[in-house]
PDB file of C-alpha atoms in Angstrom:
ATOM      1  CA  UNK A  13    -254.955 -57.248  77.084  1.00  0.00           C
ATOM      2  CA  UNK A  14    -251.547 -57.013  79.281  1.00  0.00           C
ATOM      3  CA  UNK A  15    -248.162 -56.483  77.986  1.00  0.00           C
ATOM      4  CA  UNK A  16    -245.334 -59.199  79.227  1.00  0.00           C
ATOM      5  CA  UNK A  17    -241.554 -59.142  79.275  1.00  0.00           C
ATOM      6  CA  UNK A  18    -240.988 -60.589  76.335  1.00  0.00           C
ATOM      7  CA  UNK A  19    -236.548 -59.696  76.355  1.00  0.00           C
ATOM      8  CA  UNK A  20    -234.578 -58.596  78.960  1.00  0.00           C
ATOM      9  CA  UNK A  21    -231.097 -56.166  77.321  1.00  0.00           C
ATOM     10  CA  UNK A  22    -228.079 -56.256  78.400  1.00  0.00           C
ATOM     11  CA  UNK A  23    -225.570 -54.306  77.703  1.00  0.00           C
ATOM     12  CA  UNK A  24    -221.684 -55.575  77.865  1.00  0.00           C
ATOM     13  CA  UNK A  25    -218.012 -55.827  77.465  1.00  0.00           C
ATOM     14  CA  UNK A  26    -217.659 -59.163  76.421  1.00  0.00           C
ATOM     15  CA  UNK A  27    -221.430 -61.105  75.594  1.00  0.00           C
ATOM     16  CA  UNK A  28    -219.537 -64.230  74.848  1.00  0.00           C
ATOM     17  CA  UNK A  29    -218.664 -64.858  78.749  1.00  0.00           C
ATOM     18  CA  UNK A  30    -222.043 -63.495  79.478  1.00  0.00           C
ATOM     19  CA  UNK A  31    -223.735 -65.567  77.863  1.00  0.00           C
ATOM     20  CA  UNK A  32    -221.854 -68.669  78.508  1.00  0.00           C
ATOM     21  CA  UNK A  33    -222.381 -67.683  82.281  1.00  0.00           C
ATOM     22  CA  UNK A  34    -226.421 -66.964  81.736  1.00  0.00           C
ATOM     23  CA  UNK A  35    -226.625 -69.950  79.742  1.00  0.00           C
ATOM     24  CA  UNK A  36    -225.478 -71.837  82.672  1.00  0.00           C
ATOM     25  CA  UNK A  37    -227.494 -70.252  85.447  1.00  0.00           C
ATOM     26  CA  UNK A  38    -230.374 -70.090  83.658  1.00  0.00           C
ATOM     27  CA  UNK A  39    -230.633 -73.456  82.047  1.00  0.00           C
ATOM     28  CA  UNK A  40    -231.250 -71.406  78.231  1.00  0.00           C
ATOM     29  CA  UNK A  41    -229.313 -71.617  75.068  1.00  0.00           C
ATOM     30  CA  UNK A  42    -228.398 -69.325  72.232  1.00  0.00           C
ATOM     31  CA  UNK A  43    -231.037 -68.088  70.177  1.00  0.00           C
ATOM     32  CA  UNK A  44    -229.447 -66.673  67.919  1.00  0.00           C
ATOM     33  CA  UNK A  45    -226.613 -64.269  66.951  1.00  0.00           C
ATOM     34  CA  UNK A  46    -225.180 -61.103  65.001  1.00  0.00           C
ATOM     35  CA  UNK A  47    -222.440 -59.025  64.908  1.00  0.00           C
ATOM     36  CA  UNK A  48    -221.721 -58.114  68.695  1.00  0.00           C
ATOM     37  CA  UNK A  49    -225.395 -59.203  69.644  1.00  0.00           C
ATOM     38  CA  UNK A  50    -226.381 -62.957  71.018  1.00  0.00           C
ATOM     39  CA  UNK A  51    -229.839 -63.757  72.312  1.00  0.00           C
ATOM     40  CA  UNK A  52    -230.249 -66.560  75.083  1.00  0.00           C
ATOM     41  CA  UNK A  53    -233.629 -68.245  76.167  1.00  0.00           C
ATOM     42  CA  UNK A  54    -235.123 -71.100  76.887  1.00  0.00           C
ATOM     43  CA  UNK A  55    -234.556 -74.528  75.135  1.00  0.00           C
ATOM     44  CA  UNK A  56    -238.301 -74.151  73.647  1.00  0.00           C
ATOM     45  CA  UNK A  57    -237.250 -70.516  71.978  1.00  0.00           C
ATOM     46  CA  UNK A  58    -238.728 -67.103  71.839  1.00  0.00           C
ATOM     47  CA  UNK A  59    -242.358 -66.723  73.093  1.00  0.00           C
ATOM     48  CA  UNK A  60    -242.838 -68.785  75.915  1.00  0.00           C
ATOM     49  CA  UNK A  61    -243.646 -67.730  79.253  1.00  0.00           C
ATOM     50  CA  UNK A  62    -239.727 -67.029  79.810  1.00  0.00           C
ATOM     51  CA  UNK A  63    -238.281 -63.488  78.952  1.00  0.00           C
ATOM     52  CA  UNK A  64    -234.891 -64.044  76.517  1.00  0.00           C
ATOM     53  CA  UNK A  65    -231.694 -62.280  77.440  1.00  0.00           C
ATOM     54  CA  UNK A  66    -230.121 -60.121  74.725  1.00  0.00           C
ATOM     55  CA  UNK A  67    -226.272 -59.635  75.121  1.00  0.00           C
ATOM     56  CA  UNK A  68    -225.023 -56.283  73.212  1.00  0.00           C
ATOM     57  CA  UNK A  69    -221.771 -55.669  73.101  1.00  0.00           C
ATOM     58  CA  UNK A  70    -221.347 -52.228  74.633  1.00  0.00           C
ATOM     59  CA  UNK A  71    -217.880 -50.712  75.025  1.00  0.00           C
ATOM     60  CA  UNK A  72    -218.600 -47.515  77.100  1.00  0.00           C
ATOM     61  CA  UNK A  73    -218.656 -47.094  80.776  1.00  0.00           C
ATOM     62  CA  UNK A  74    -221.359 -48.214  83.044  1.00  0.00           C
ATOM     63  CA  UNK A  75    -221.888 -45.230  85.014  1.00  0.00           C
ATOM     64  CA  UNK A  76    -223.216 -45.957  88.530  1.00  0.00           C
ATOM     65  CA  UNK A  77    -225.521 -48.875  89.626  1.00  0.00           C
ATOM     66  CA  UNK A  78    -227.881 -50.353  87.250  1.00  0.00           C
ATOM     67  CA  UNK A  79    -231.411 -48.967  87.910  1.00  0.00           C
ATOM     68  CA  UNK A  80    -232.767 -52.799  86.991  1.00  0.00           C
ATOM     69  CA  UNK A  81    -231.252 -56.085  88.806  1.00  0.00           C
ATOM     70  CA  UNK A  82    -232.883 -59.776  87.614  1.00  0.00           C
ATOM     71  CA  UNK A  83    -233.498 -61.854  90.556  1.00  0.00           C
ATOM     72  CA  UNK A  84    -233.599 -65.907  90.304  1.00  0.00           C
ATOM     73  CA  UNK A  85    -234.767 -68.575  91.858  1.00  0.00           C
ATOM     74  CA  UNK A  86    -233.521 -72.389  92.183  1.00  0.00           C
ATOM     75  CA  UNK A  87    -235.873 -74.441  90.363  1.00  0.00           C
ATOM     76  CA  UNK A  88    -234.887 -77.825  91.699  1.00  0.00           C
ATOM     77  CA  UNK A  89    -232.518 -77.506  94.875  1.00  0.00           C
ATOM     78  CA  UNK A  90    -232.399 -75.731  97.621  1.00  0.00           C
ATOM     79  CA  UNK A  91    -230.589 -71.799  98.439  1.00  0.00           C
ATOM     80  CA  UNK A  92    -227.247 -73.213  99.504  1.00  0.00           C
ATOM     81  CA  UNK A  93    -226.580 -75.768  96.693  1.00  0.00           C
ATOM     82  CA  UNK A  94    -227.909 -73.103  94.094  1.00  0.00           C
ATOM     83  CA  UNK A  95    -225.458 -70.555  95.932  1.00  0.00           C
ATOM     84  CA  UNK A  96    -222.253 -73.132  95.700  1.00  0.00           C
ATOM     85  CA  UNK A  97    -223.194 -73.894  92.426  1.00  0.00           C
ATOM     86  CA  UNK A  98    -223.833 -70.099  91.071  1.00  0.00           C
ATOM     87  CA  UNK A  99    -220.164 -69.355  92.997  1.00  0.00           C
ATOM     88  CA  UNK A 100    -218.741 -72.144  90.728  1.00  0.00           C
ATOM     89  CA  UNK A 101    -220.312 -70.918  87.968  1.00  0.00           C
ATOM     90  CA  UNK A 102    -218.530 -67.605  87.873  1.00  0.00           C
ATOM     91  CA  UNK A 103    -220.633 -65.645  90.132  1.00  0.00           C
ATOM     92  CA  UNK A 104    -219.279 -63.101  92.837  1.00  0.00           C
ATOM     93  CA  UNK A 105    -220.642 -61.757  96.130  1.00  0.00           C
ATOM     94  CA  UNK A 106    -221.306 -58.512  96.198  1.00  0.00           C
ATOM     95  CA  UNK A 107    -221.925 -56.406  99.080  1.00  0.00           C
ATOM     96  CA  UNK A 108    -224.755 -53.270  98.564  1.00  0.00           C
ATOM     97  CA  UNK A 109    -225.507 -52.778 102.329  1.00  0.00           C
ATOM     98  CA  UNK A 110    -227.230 -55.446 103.091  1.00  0.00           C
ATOM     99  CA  UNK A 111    -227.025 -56.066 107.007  1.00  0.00           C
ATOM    100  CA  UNK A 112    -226.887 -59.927 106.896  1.00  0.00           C
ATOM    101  CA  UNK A 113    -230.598 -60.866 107.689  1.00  0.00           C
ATOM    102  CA  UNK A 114    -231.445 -60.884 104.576  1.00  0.00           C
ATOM    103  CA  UNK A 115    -233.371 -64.058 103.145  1.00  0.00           C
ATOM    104  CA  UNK A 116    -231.523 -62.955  99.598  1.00  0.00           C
ATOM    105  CA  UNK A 117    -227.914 -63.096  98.017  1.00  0.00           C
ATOM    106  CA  UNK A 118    -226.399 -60.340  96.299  1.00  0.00           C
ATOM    107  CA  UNK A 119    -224.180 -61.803  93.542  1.00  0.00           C
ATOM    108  CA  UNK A 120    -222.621 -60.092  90.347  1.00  0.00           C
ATOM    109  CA  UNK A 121    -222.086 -61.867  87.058  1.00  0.00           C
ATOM    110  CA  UNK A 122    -218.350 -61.896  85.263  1.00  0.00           C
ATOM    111  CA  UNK A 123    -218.459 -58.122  84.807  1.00  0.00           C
ATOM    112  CA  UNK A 124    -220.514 -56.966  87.943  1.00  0.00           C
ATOM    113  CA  UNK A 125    -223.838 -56.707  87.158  1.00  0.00           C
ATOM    114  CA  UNK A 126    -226.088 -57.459  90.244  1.00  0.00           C
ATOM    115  CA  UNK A 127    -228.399 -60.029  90.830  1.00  0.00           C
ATOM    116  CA  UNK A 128    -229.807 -61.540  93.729  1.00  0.00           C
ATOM    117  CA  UNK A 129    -230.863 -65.642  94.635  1.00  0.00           C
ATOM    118  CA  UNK A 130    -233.920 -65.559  96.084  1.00  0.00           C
ATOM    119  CA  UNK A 131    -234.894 -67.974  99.238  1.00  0.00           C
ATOM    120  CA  UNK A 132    -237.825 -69.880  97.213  1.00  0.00           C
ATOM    121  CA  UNK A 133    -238.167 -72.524  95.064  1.00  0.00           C
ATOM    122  CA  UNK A 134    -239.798 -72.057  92.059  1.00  0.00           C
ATOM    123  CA  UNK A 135    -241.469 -75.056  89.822  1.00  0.00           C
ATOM    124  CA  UNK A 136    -239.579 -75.508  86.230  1.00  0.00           C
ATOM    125  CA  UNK A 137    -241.359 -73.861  82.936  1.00  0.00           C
TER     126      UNK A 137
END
């Protein structure tokens, strides 16, 4: 028997613009919610083959670069349009080295955590 990722933590300043900016990338909704916690995931809830993102509020200082980045695919268009519509979304660029031949994009959610779009299409859960 295997272990899977069942949740995926973040921590944050402000989880209600997280999450409204997750929601919206990710195609989830809320989960459920406590005092300075919300938990996003799929429509069909916790369980499925999906991980759910935790949002904790976390007032501290990051200090230096996250150690783990999610990566995403477009499910049903192609790099571009999931770029523009990640941009209009709330998403940034953000630039860690990369020398521009990269099949990737490095983006940062509304308070700079990295991710990167990936070139492939995936098929919807």
């Amino acid at each position: 028997m295997a272990c899977r990722i069942s949740e995926l933590v973040l921590h944050c300043h402000d989880p209600e613009v997280l999450a409204r900016f997750w929601c919206e990338v990710l195609d989830y909704v809320e989960l459920g919610r406590e005092v300075d916690v919300i938990e996003l995931g799929p429509r069909g809830g916790f369980g499925g083959p999906q991980p759910t993102l935790v949002l904790i509020r976390h007032d501290a200082p990051q200090k230096g670069q996250l150690k783990l980045h999610i990566d995403v695919n477009a499910t049903d268009r192609d790099q571009d349009a999931e770029l523009e519509r990640l941009l209009a979304a709330g998403a940034v660029r953000a630039d860690i080295g990369q020398t521009g031949e990269e099949s990737w994009h490095v983006l940062a959610d509304p308070e700079g955590n990295e991710f990167c779009l990936l070139k492939g299409r995936i098929a919807p859960v």
